[in-house]
Amino acid sequence: MSDDDASQPDVSGPAAGVITAALRRAIRLQSGTARRYVHSLREKHPEESPAEIRSRLDSLFLGTVTASGAAVGGTAAVPGIGTLVAFGAIGAESLVFLEAAAFYTLAVAEVHGVDVRQGEHEELLVMTVMLGASGTALLANAVSSGVAPPPVDRWQRGPCVSPASRRSTPG
């Protein structure tokens, strides 16, 4: 790390590599699936606006993460072995969340006509939405990808970032 980066914590190491690999895998797996799903929604509901299609995506995402969270909570409630089983379920639920968040982010981008298929744009979009701009910069630094995250202001103004995300992202 250079003196200029002294204020940023060192996040390199095996954990950063595992997290990065999981994020990249989720993005790669969900990219085509998200495009196909949005295309099928548009075919089934040609009269719906992007906001209405987004509402369908919101419901799917919330249902998926709620169900996976409830499953983890249910395993923790089993007396005796529940706590041990819950630890494994938490790991699985984390992967489900990564996959669902990648799918949702890419699907919303597709709904709004944001083409992210070039180079590493898919990764940058999903990582920026999930980690925020500072998290993306730290992750890029940790894995020495050499790719700068997209400007925060550009994504904050985009239609695929919720008002809550705008408030929590430094600007």
PDB file of C-alpha atoms in Angstrom, residues 53-137:
ATOM      1  CA  ILE A  53     -41.615  -5.010 -14.366  1.00  0.00           C
ATOM      2  CA  ARG A  54     -39.296  -3.715 -11.661  1.00  0.00           C
ATOM      3  CA  SER A  55     -42.085  -4.258  -9.127  1.00  0.00           C
ATOM      4  CA  ARG A  56     -42.224  -7.913 -10.197  1.00  0.00           C
ATOM      5  CA  LEU A  57     -38.443  -8.164  -9.761  1.00  0.00           C
ATOM      6  CA  ASP A  58     -38.710  -6.532  -6.320  1.00  0.00           C
ATOM      7  CA  SER A  59     -41.262  -9.127  -5.237  1.00  0.00           C
ATOM      8  CA  LEU A  60     -39.140 -12.006  -6.529  1.00  0.00           C
ATOM      9  CA  PHE A  61     -36.009 -10.725  -4.782  1.00  0.00           C
ATOM     10  CA  LEU A  62     -37.745 -10.039  -1.476  1.00  0.00           C
ATOM     11  CA  GLY A  63     -39.482 -13.421  -1.558  1.00  0.00           C
ATOM     12  CA  THR A  64     -36.220 -15.241  -2.244  1.00  0.00           C
ATOM     13  CA  VAL A  65     -34.173 -13.587   0.495  1.00  0.00           C
ATOM     14  CA  THR A  66     -37.054 -13.760   2.992  1.00  0.00           C
ATOM     15  CA  ALA A  67     -37.529 -17.490   2.391  1.00  0.00           C
ATOM     16  CA  SER A  68     -33.818 -18.240   2.698  1.00  0.00           C
ATOM     17  CA  GLY A  69     -33.587 -16.196   5.907  1.00  0.00           C
ATOM     18  CA  ALA A  70     -36.622 -17.933   7.362  1.00  0.00           C
ATOM     19  CA  ALA A  71     -35.077 -21.309   6.574  1.00  0.00           C
ATOM     20  CA  VAL A  72     -31.929 -20.374   8.494  1.00  0.00           C
ATOM     21  CA  GLY A  73     -34.020 -19.131  11.420  1.00  0.00           C
ATOM     22  CA  GLY A  74     -35.994 -22.370  11.390  1.00  0.00           C
ATOM     23  CA  THR A  75     -32.858 -24.494  11.603  1.00  0.00           C
ATOM     24  CA  ALA A  76     -31.574 -22.456  14.549  1.00  0.00           C
ATOM     25  CA  ALA A  77     -34.804 -23.146  16.434  1.00  0.00           C
ATOM     26  CA  VAL A  78     -34.273 -26.926  16.489  1.00  0.00           C
ATOM     27  CA  PRO A  79     -33.207 -27.839  20.039  1.00  0.00           C
ATOM     28  CA  GLY A  80     -29.830 -29.475  20.504  1.00  0.00           C
ATOM     29  CA  ILE A  81     -28.406 -29.471  17.000  1.00  0.00           C
ATOM     30  CA  GLY A  82     -30.049 -26.310  15.755  1.00  0.00           C
ATOM     31  CA  THR A  83     -27.135 -23.997  16.474  1.00  0.00           C
ATOM     32  CA  LEU A  84     -24.601 -26.224  14.731  1.00  0.00           C
ATOM     33  CA  VAL A  85     -26.820 -26.736  11.710  1.00  0.00           C
ATOM     34  CA  ALA A  86     -27.584 -22.997  11.610  1.00  0.00           C
ATOM     35  CA  PHE A  87     -23.907 -22.152  11.122  1.00  0.00           C
ATOM     36  CA  GLY A  88     -23.838 -24.226   7.927  1.00  0.00           C
ATOM     37  CA  ALA A  89     -27.176 -22.817   6.859  1.00  0.00           C
ATOM     38  CA  ILE A  90     -25.894 -19.265   7.340  1.00  0.00           C
ATOM     39  CA  GLY A  91     -23.105 -19.946   4.843  1.00  0.00           C
ATOM     40  CA  ALA A  92     -25.573 -21.387   2.348  1.00  0.00           C
ATOM     41  CA  GLU A  93     -27.963 -18.484   2.911  1.00  0.00           C
ATOM     42  CA  SER A  94     -25.140 -16.032   2.249  1.00  0.00           C
ATOM     43  CA  LEU A  95     -24.520 -17.659  -1.122  1.00  0.00           C
ATOM     44  CA  VAL A  96     -28.244 -17.543  -1.912  1.00  0.00           C
ATOM     45  CA  PHE A  97     -28.242 -13.838  -1.079  1.00  0.00           C
ATOM     46  CA  LEU A  98     -25.212 -13.163  -3.312  1.00  0.00           C
ATOM     47  CA  GLU A  99     -26.858 -14.994  -6.205  1.00  0.00           C
ATOM     48  CA  ALA A 100     -30.200 -13.234  -5.667  1.00  0.00           C
ATOM     49  CA  ALA A 101     -28.602  -9.802  -5.349  1.00  0.00           C
ATOM     50  CA  ALA A 102     -26.548 -10.328  -8.512  1.00  0.00           C
ATOM     51  CA  PHE A 103     -29.635 -11.520 -10.384  1.00  0.00           C
ATOM     52  CA  TYR A 104     -31.735  -8.591  -9.136  1.00  0.00           C
ATOM     53  CA  THR A 105     -29.104  -5.965  -9.940  1.00  0.00           C
ATOM     54  CA  LEU A 106     -28.492  -7.270 -13.452  1.00  0.00           C
ATOM     55  CA  ALA A 107     -32.216  -7.722 -14.129  1.00  0.00           C
ATOM     56  CA  VAL A 108     -33.007  -4.151 -13.050  1.00  0.00           C
ATOM     57  CA  ALA A 109     -30.187  -2.870 -15.254  1.00  0.00           C
ATOM     58  CA  GLU A 110     -31.685  -4.831 -18.153  1.00  0.00           C
ATOM     59  CA  VAL A 111     -35.173  -3.436 -17.476  1.00  0.00           C
ATOM     60  CA  HIS A 112     -33.813   0.103 -17.675  1.00  0.00           C
ATOM     61  CA  GLY A 113     -31.740  -0.579 -20.788  1.00  0.00           C
ATOM     62  CA  VAL A 114     -28.325  -0.407 -19.110  1.00  0.00           C
ATOM     63  CA  ASP A 115     -26.012  -2.617 -21.176  1.00  0.00           C
ATOM     64  CA  VAL A 116     -23.374  -3.972 -18.816  1.00  0.00           C
ATOM     65  CA  ARG A 117     -22.115  -6.852 -20.949  1.00  0.00           C
ATOM     66  CA  GLN A 118     -18.874  -5.125 -21.968  1.00  0.00           C
ATOM     67  CA  GLY A 119     -15.693  -6.083 -20.157  1.00  0.00           C
ATOM     68  CA  GLU A 120     -16.052  -5.989 -16.407  1.00  0.00           C
ATOM     69  CA  HIS A 121     -19.076  -3.667 -16.317  1.00  0.00           C
ATOM     70  CA  GLU A 122     -21.325  -6.402 -14.896  1.00  0.00           C
ATOM     71  CA  GLU A 123     -18.935  -7.021 -12.017  1.00  0.00           C
ATOM     72  CA  LEU A 124     -18.497  -3.319 -11.321  1.00  0.00           C
ATOM     73  CA  LEU A 125     -22.229  -2.640 -11.305  1.00  0.00           C
ATOM     74  CA  VAL A 126     -23.073  -5.517  -8.968  1.00  0.00           C
ATOM     75  CA  MET A 127     -20.141  -4.817  -6.664  1.00  0.00           C
ATOM     76  CA  THR A 128     -20.976  -1.116  -6.515  1.00  0.00           C
ATOM     77  CA  VAL A 129     -24.593  -1.833  -5.644  1.00  0.00           C
ATOM     78  CA  MET A 130     -23.737  -4.514  -3.079  1.00  0.00           C
ATOM     79  CA  LEU A 131     -20.643  -2.986  -1.512  1.00  0.00           C
ATOM     80  CA  GLY A 132     -20.974   0.722  -2.203  1.00  0.00           C
ATOM     81  CA  ALA A 133     -18.281   2.705  -3.959  1.00  0.00           C
ATOM     82  CA  SER A 134     -15.768   2.546  -1.106  1.00  0.00           C
ATOM     83  CA  GLY A 135     -16.237  -1.221  -0.731  1.00  0.00           C
ATOM     84  CA  THR A 136     -15.697  -1.705  -4.441  1.00  0.00           C
ATOM     85  CA  ALA A 137     -12.514   0.372  -4.341  1.00  0.00           C
TER      86      ALA A 137
END
